[in-house]
Coordinates of C-alpha atoms and ligand atoms in Angstrom, one line a residue:
X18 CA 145.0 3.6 -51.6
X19 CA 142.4 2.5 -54.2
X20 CA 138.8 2.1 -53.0
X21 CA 137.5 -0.8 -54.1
X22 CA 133.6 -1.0 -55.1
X23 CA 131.9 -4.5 -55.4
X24 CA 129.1 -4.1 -57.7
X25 CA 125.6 -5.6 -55.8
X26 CA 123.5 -7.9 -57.3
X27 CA 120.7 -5.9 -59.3
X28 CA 118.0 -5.4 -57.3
X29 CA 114.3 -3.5 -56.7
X30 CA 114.0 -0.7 -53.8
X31 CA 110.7 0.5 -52.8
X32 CA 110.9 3.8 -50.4
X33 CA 107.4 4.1 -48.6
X34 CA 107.5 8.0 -47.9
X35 CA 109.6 8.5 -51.1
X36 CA 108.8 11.9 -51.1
X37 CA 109.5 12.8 -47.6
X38 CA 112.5 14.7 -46.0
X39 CA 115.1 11.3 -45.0
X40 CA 114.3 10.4 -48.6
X41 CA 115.6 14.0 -50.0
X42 CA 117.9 14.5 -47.6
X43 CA 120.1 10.9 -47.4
X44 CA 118.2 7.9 -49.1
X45 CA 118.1 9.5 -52.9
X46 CA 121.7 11.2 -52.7
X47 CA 122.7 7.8 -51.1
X48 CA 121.7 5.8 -53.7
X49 CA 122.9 8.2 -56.3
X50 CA 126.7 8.5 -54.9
X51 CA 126.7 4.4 -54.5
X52 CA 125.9 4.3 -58.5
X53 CA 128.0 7.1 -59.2
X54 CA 130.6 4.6 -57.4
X55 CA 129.9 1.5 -59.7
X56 CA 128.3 0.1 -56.8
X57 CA 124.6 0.1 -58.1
X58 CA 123.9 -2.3 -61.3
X59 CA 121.6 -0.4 -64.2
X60 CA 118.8 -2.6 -64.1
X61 CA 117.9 -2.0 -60.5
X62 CA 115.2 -0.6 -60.3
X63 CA 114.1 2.2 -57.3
X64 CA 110.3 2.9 -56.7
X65 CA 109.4 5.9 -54.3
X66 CA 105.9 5.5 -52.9
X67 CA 104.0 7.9 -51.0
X68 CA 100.7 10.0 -50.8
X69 CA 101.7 12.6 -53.2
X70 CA 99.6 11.6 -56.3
X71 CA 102.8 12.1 -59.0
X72 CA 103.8 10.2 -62.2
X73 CA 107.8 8.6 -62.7
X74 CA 108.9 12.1 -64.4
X75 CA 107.5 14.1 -61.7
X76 CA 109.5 11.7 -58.6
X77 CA 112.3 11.8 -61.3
X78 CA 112.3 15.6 -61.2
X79 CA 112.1 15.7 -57.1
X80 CA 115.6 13.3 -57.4
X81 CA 117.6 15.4 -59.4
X82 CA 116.9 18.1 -57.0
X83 CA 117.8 16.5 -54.3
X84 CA 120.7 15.1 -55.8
X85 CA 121.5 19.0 -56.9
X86 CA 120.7 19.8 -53.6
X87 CA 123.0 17.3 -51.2
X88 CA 125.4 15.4 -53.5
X89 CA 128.6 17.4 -53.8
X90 CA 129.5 18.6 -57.5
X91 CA 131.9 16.7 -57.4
X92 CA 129.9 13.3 -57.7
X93 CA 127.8 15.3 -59.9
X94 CA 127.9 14.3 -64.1
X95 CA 125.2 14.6 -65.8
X96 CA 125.4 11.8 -67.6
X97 CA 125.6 9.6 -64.2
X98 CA 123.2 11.1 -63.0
X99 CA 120.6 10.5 -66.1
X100 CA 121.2 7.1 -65.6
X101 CA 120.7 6.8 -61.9
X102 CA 116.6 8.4 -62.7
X103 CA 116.2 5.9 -65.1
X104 CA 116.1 3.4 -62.8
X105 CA 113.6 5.0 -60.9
X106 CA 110.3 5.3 -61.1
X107 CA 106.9 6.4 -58.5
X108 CA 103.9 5.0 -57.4
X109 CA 101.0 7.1 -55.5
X110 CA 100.3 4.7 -52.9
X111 CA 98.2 5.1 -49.5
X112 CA 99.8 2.9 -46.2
X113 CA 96.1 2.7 -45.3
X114 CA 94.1 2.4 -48.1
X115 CA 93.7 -0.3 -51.2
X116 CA 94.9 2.4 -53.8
X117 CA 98.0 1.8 -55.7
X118 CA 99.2 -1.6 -54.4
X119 CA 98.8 -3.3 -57.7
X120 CA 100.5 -0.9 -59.2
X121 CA 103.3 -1.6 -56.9
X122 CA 102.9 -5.0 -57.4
X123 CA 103.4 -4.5 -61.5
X124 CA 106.4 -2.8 -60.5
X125 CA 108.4 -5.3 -58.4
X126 CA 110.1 -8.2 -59.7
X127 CA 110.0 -11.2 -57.6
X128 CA 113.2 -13.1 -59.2
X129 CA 115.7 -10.4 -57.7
X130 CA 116.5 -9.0 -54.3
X131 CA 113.7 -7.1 -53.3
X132 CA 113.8 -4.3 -50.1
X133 CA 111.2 -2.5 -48.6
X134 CA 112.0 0.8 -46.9
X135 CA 109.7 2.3 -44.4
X136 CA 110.6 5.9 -44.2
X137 CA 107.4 6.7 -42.9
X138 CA 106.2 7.0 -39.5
X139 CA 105.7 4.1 -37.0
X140 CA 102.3 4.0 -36.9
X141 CA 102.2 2.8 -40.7
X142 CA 104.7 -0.2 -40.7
X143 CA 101.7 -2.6 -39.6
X144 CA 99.7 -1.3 -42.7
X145 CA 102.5 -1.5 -45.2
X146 CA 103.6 -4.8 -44.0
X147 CA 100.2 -6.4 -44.1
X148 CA 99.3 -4.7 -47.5
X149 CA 102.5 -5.9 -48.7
X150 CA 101.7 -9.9 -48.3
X151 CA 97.8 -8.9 -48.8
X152 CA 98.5 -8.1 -52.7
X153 CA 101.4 -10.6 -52.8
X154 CA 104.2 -7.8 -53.6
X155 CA 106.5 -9.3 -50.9
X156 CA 107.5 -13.1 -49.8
X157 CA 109.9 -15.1 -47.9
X158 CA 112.9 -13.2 -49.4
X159 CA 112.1 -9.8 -49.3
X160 CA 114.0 -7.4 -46.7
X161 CA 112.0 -4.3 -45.0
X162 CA 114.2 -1.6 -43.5
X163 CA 112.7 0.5 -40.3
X164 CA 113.7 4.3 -39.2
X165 CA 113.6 4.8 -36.2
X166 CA 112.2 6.1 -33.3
X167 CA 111.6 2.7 -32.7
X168 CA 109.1 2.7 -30.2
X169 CA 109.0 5.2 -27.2
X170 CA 108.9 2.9 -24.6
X171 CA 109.6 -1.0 -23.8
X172 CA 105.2 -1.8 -24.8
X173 CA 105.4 0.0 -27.9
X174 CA 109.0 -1.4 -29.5
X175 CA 107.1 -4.8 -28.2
X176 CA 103.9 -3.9 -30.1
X177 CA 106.1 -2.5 -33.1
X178 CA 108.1 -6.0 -33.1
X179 CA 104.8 -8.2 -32.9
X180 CA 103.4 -5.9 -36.5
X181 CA 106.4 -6.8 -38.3
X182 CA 106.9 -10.4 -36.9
X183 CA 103.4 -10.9 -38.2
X184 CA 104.6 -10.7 -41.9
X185 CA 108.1 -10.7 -41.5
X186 CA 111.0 -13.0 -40.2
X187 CA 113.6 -11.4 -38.3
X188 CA 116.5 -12.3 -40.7
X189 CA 114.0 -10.2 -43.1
X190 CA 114.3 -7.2 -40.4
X191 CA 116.6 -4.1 -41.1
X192 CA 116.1 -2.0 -37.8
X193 CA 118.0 1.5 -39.0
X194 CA 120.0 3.2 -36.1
X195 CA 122.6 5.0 -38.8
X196 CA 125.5 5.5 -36.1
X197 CA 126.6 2.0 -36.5
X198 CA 126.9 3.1 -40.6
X199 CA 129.3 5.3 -39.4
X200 CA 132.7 4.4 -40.7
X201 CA 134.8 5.1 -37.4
X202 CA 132.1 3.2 -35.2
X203 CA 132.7 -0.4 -37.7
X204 CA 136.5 1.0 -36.9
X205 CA 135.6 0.6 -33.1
X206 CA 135.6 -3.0 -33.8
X207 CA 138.5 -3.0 -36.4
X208 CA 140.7 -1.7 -33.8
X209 CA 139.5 -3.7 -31.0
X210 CA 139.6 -7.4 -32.3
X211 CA 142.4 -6.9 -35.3
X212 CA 144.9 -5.3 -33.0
X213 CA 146.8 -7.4 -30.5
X214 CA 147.8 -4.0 -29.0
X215 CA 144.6 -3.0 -27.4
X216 CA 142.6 -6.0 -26.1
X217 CA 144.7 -6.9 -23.6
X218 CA 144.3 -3.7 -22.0
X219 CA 140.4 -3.6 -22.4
X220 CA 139.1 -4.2 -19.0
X221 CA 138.7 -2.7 -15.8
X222 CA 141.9 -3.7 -14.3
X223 CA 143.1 -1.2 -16.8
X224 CA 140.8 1.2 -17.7
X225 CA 139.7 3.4 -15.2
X226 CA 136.4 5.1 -17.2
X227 CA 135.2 5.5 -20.5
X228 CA 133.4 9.3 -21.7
X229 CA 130.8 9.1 -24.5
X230 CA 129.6 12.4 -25.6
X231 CA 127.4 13.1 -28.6
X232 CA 127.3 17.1 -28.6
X233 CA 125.5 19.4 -31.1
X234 CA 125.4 23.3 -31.8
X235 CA 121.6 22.9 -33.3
X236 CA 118.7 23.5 -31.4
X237 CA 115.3 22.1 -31.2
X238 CA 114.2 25.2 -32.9
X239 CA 111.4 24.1 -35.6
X240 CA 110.8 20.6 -34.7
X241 CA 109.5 21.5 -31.2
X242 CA 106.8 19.7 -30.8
X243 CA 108.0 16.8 -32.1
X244 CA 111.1 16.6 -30.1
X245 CA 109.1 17.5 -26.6
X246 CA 108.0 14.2 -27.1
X247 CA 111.3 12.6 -27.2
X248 CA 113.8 14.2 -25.6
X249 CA 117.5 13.3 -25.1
X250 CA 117.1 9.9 -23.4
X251 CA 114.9 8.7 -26.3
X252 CA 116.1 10.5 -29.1
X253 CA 119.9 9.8 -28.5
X254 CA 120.7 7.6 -24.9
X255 CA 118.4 4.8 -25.6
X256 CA 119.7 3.8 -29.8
X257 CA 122.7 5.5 -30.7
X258 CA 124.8 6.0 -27.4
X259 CA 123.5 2.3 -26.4
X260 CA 125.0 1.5 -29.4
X261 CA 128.6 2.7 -29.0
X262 CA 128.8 1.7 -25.3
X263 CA 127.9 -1.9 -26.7
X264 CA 131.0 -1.6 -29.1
X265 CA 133.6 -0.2 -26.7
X266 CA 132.3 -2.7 -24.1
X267 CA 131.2 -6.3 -25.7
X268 CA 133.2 -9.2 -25.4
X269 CA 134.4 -10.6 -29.0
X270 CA 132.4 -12.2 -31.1
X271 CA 133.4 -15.7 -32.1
X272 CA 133.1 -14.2 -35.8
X273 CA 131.8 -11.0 -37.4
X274 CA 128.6 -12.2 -38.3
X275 CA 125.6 -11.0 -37.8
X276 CA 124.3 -12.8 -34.6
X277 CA 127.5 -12.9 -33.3
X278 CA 128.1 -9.6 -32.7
X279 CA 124.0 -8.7 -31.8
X280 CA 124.5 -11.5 -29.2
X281 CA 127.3 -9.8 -27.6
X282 CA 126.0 -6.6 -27.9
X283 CA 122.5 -7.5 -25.8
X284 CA 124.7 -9.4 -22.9
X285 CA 125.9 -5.7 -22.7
X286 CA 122.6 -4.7 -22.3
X287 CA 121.6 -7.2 -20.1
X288 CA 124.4 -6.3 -17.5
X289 CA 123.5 -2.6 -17.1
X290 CA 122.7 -1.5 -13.8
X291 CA 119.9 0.7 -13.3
X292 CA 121.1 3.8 -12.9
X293 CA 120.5 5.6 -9.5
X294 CA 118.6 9.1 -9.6
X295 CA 121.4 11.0 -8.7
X296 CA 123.6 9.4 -11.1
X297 CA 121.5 11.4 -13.9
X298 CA 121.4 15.2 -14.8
X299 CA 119.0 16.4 -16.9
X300 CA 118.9 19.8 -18.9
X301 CA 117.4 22.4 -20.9
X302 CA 118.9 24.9 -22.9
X303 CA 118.2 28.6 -21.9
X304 CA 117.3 31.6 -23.8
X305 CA 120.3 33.7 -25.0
X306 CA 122.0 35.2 -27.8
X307 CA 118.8 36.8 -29.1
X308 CA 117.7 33.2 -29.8
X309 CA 114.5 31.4 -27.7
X310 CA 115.2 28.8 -24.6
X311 CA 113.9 24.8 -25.1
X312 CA 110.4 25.9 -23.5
X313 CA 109.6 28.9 -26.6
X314 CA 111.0 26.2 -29.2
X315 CA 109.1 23.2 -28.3
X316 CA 106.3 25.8 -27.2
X317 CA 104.9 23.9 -24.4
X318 CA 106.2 26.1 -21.4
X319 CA 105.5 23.9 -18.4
X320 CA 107.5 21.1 -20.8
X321 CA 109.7 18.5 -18.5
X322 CA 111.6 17.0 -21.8
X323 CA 115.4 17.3 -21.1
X324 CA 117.5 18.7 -24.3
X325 CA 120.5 17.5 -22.5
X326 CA 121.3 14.5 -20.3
X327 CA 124.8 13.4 -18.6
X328 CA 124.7 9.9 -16.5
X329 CA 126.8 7.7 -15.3
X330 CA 126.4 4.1 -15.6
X331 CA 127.9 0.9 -14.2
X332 CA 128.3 -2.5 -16.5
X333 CA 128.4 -5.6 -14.0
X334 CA 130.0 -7.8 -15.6
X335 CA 133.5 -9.7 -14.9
X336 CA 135.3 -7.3 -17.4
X337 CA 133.6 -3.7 -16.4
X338 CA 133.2 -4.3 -12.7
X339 CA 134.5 -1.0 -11.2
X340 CA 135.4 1.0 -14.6
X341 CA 132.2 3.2 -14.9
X342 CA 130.7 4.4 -18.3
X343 CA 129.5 8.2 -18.2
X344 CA 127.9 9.0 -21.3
X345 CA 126.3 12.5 -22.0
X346 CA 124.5 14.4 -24.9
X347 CA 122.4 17.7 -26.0
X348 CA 121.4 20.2 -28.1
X349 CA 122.4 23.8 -28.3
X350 CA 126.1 23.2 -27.0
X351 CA 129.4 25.0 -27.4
X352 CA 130.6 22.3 -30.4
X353 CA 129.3 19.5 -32.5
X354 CA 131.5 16.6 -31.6
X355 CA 131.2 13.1 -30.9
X356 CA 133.6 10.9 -29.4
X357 CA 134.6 8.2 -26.8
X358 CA 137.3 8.4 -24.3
X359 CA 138.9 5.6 -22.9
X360 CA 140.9 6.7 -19.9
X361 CA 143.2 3.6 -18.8
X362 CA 144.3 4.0 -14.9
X363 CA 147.8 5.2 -13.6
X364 CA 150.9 3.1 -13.5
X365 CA 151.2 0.8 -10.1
X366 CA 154.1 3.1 -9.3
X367 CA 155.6 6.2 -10.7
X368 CA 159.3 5.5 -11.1
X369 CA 159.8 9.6 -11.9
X370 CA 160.1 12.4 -9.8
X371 CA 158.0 14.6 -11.9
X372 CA 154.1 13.8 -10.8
X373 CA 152.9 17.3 -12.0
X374 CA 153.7 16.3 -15.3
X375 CA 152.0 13.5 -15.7
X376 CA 148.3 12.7 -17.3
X377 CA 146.5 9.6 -17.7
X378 CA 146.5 7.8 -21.2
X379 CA 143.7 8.2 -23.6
X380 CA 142.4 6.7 -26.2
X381 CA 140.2 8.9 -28.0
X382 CA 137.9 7.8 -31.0
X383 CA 136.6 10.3 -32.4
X384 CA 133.7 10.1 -34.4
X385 CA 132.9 13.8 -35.7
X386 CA 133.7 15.8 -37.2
X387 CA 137.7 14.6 -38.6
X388 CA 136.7 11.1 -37.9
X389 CA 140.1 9.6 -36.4
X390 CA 141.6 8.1 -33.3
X391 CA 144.3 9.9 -30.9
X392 CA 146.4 8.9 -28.4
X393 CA 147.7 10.3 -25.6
X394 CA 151.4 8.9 -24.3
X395 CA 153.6 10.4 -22.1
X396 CA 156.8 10.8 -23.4
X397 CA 160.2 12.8 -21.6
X398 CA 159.9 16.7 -22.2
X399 CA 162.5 17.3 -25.2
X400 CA 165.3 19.9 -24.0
X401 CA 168.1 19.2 -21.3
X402 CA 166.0 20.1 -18.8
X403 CA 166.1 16.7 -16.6
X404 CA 163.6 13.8 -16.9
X405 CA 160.3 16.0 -16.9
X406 CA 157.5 14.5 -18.7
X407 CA 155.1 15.8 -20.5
X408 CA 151.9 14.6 -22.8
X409 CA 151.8 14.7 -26.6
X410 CA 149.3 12.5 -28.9
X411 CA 149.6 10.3 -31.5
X412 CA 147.5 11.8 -34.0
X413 CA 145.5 9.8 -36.8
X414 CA 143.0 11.5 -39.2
X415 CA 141.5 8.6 -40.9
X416 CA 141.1 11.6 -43.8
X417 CA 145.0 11.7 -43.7
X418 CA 146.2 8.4 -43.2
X419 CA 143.6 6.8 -45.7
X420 CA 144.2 9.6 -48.9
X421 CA 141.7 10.1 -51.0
X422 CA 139.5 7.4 -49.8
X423 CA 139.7 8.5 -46.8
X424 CA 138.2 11.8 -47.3
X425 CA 135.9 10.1 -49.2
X426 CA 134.1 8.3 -45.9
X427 CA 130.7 7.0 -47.6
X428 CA 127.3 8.5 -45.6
X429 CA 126.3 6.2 -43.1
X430 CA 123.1 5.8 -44.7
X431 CA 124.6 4.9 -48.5
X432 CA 126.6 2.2 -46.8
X433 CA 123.7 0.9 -44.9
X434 CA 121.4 0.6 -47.4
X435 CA 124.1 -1.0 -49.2
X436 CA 124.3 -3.7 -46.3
X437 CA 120.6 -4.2 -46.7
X438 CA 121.0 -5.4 -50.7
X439 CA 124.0 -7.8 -49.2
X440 CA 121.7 -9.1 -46.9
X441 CA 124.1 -8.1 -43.8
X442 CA 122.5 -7.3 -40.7
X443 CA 125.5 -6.7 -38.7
X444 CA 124.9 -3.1 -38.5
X445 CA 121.2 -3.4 -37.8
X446 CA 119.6 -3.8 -34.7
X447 CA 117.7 -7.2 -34.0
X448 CA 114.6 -6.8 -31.9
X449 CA 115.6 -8.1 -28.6
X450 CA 118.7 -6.0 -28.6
X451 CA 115.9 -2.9 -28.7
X452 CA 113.6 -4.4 -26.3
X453 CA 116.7 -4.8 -23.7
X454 CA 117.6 -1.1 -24.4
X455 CA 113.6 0.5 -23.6
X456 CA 113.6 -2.3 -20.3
X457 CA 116.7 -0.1 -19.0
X458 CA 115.6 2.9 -20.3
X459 CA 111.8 2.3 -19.4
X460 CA 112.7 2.8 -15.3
X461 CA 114.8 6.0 -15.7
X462 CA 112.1 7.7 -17.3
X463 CA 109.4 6.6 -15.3
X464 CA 111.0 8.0 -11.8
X465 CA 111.7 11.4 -14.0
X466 CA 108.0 10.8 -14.2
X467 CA 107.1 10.0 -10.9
X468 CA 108.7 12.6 -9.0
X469 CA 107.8 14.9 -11.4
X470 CA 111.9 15.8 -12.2
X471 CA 112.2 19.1 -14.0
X472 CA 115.6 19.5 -16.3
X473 CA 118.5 22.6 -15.1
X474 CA 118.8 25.3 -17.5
X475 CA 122.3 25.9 -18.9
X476 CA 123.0 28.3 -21.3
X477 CA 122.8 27.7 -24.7
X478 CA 126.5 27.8 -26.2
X479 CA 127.9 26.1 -23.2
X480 CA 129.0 22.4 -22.5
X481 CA 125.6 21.7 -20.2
X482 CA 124.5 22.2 -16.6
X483 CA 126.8 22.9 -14.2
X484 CA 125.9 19.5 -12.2
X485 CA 126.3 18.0 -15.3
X486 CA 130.4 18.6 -13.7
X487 CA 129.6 17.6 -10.4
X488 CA 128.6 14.2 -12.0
X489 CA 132.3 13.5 -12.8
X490 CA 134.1 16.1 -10.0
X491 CA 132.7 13.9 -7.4
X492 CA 134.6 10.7 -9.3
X493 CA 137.2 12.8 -8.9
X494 CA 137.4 13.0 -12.3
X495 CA 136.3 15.5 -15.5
X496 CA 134.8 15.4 -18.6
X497 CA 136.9 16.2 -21.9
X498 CA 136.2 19.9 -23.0
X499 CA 133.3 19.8 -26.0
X500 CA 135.4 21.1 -29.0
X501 CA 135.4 20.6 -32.4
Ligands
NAD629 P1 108.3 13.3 -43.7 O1 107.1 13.7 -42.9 O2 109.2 14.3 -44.3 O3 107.8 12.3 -44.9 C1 106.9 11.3 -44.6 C2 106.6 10.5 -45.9 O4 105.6 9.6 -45.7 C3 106.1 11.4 -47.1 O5 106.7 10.9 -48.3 C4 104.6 11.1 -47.1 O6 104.0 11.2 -48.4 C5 104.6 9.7 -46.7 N1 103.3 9.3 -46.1 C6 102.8 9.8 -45.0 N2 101.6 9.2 -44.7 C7 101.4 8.3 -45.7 C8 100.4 7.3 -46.0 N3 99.3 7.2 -45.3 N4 100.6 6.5 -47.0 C9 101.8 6.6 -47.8 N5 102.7 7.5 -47.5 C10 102.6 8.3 -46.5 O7 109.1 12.4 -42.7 P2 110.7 12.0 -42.8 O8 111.4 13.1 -42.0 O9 111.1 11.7 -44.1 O10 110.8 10.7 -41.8 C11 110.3 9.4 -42.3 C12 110.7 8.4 -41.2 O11 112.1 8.4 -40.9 C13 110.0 8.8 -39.8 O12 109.7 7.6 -39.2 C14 111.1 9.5 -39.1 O13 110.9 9.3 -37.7 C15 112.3 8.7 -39.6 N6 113.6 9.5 -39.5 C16 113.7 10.7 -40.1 C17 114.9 11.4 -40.1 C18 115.1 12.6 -40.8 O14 116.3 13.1 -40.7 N7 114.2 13.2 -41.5 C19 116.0 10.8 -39.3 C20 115.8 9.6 -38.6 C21 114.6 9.0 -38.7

């Protein structure tokens, strides 16, 4: 299958924070692999800008190492990538002070698409986006992109909104959350509204629950204190697993555009039921392996911050009534996977002897690592053994199925910023749809708060607390072993 690359129209990128770890790590090598690709025109033109007084040679020099550093050699040619640092270029710029904007300003070309990334923390957007019309760099066209945490709470995402709604309009908005780049998440919808085979099939009458589980091996170790502040519920429940239970659970949009899809995705949101205490575990990894517990890596010991959380939660609405959602995530477990499981109920009536043989069917979409789908049929068992049954899957690696462009799954973030030139917000999140997500979240943190809940330990390695099992057990049903 050949990949095919539509060029964008040229354009100028500014990266506030330019310098800082996102920007090494996935904005530069993002930008570099779509050019590589054809994707980016020469004459765009890429401005980092952050504290670090440095001239265009010395930003220059900081890209090729990161390129060096996280684009694979086999994207990397010389020549390519001399031609990707042309087009960029640095300006020493402070978010809170007068220095450098006019510089910017020089920079910028007002007669192409023009995008703003704030890759800095939260507490600058207001200054950049107020400096930004101050010295007339940006007007009615321009796009800004946010990272996230995007707020911690419902009053700050509401005080964050009200900065950048001073300056900017919301179609001008790029909220990041870069799980919805992810190629196998767009594929949620692909499969769901291309497919006659599925839809059908996609409510409760027919699903009995659906699994999310974002699992990873890393620990907090090194980014502590930061993540003590955070925590599971904020760092992954509230933006990115919101996000995927909106996808597996929305009705379909009239069209896949934009506010379509975002207006689908918040009636999702809207219809979550709070979630009852004991419908929540909370964890924290323990010491082990010669390694430190949560409490020595975020070095507050009396810390209440979960590193794990498991819930279960109930959509009430005419298609979810009764099918309930159990999503879970943490650090520090057995593998790094994420996936969703869609477990569709038994047949009315078995018409086969053989009940021990027989499993539910599930659709798994698997989202890493081997991004791919599986599912699992029941078929007869082959031999002449009678009618026994037995469970086999129907396997697809997007990496095998798609060739070479399929092992060639763009970053979430090259694709995303990609989206941002377009001008397609699809796979942003508009404001109210963040706002919903903190008002459900807002409550469930708040009782943590109030009764003063302290996580379980579980061992680091592991899949979690063991009530985190309970959770499902007393369902009479289990969660799919963590595995890569
Ligand atoms: P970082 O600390 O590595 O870099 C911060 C950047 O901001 C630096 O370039 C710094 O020079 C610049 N900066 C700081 N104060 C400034 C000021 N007053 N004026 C101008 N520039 C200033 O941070 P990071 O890890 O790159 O993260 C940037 C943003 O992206 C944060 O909001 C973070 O939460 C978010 N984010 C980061 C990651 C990641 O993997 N690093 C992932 C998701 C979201």
């Amino acid at each position: 299958m050949v990949s095919r690359v539509i060029p964008v129209e040229p354009f100028d990128l500014v990266v506030f924070g330019g310098t800082g770890d996102l920007a090494q790590r996935k904005i530069i090598p993002g930008l570099y692999r779509r050019f590589w690709a054809g994707q980016i025109p020469a004459d765009s033109v890429i401005i980092g800008a952050a504290r670090s007084g440095m001239d265009d040679d010395g930003y220059r020099a900081l890209a090729r190492a990161a390129i060096d550093e996280f684009v694979t050699a086999d994207k990397r040619d010389v020549a390519v990538i001399d031609a990707f640092l042309a087009t960029l270029g640095y300006v020493a710029i402070d978010a809170k002070g007068t220095g450098g904007w006019d510089a910017l300003k020089g920079r910028v070309r007002k007669n192409v698409v023009q995008a703003f990334y704030f890759s800095v923390a939260p507490s600058l957007f207001g200054d950049i986006a107020e400096r930004l019309h101050a010295h007339d760099i940006a007007g009615p066209n321009s796009r800004i992109v946010v990272e996230k945490p995007f707020g911690r709470d419902l009053a700050s995402a509401q005080a964050l909104n009200g900065v950048l709604a001073k300056h900017f309009n919301e179609a001008q908005i790029y909220r990041i959350d870069h799980y919805l780049g992810k190629e196998t998440v767009q594929n949620l919808m692909a499969v769901r509204f291309a497919n006659m085979l599925f839809e059908p099939l996609w409510k409760a009458e027919y699903i009995d629950h659906v699994q999310i589980t974002v699992a990873e091996t890393v620990s907090v170790d090194g980014r502590g204190a930061y993540y003590d502040k955070s925590g599971a519920m904020r760092d992954m429940v509230q933006n990115h697993m919101m996000q995927l239970l909106c996808l597996i659970a929305m009705e379909p949009p009239y069209h896949f555009d934009p506010d379509a899809v975002r207006d689908e995705k918040l009636k999702v949101i809207r219809a979550l039921d709070p979630v009852k205490p004991e419908d929540i575990v909370r964890g924290q990894y323990l010491a082990g392996d010669g390694q430190g517990g949560y409490l020595a890596h975020a070095e507050n010991k009396d810390s209440k911050t979960e590193s794990y959380i498991a819930l279960k939660v109930n959509i009430s609405n005419w298609r979810w009534k009764g099918t309930p959602f159990y999503l879970r995530t943490g650090k520090h477990l057995r593998a790094r996977t994420s996936e969703i499981a869609i477990t569709f109920r038994a047949p009315p009536h078995s018409i086969f002897d053989d009940a021990d043989g027989w499993r539910e069917n599930v659709l798994v979409i698997r989202l890493q690592p081997n991004e791919g789908m599986n599912l699992m049929v029941m078929i007869k068992e082959p031999g002449p053994g009678g009618m026994r049954l037995t469970q086999v899957p129907l396997d697809m690696s997007f990496a095998e199925a798609l060739g070479e462009e399929g092992a060639d799954i763009p970053d979430a973030y090259e694709r995303l910023i990609m989206d941002v030139i377009r001008g397609n917000q699809t796979l942003f999140m508009r404001g109210d749809e963040v706002e919903a997500a903190w008002r459900w979240t807002d409550p469930i943190i708040q009782g943590w708060e109030a009764r003063g809940d302290k996580p379980k330990g579980y061992d680091a390695g592991s899949s979690g607390p063991e009530d985190a099992l309970m959770l499902m057990h007393r369902d009479g049903r289990r969660w799919r072993e963590i595995r890569e």
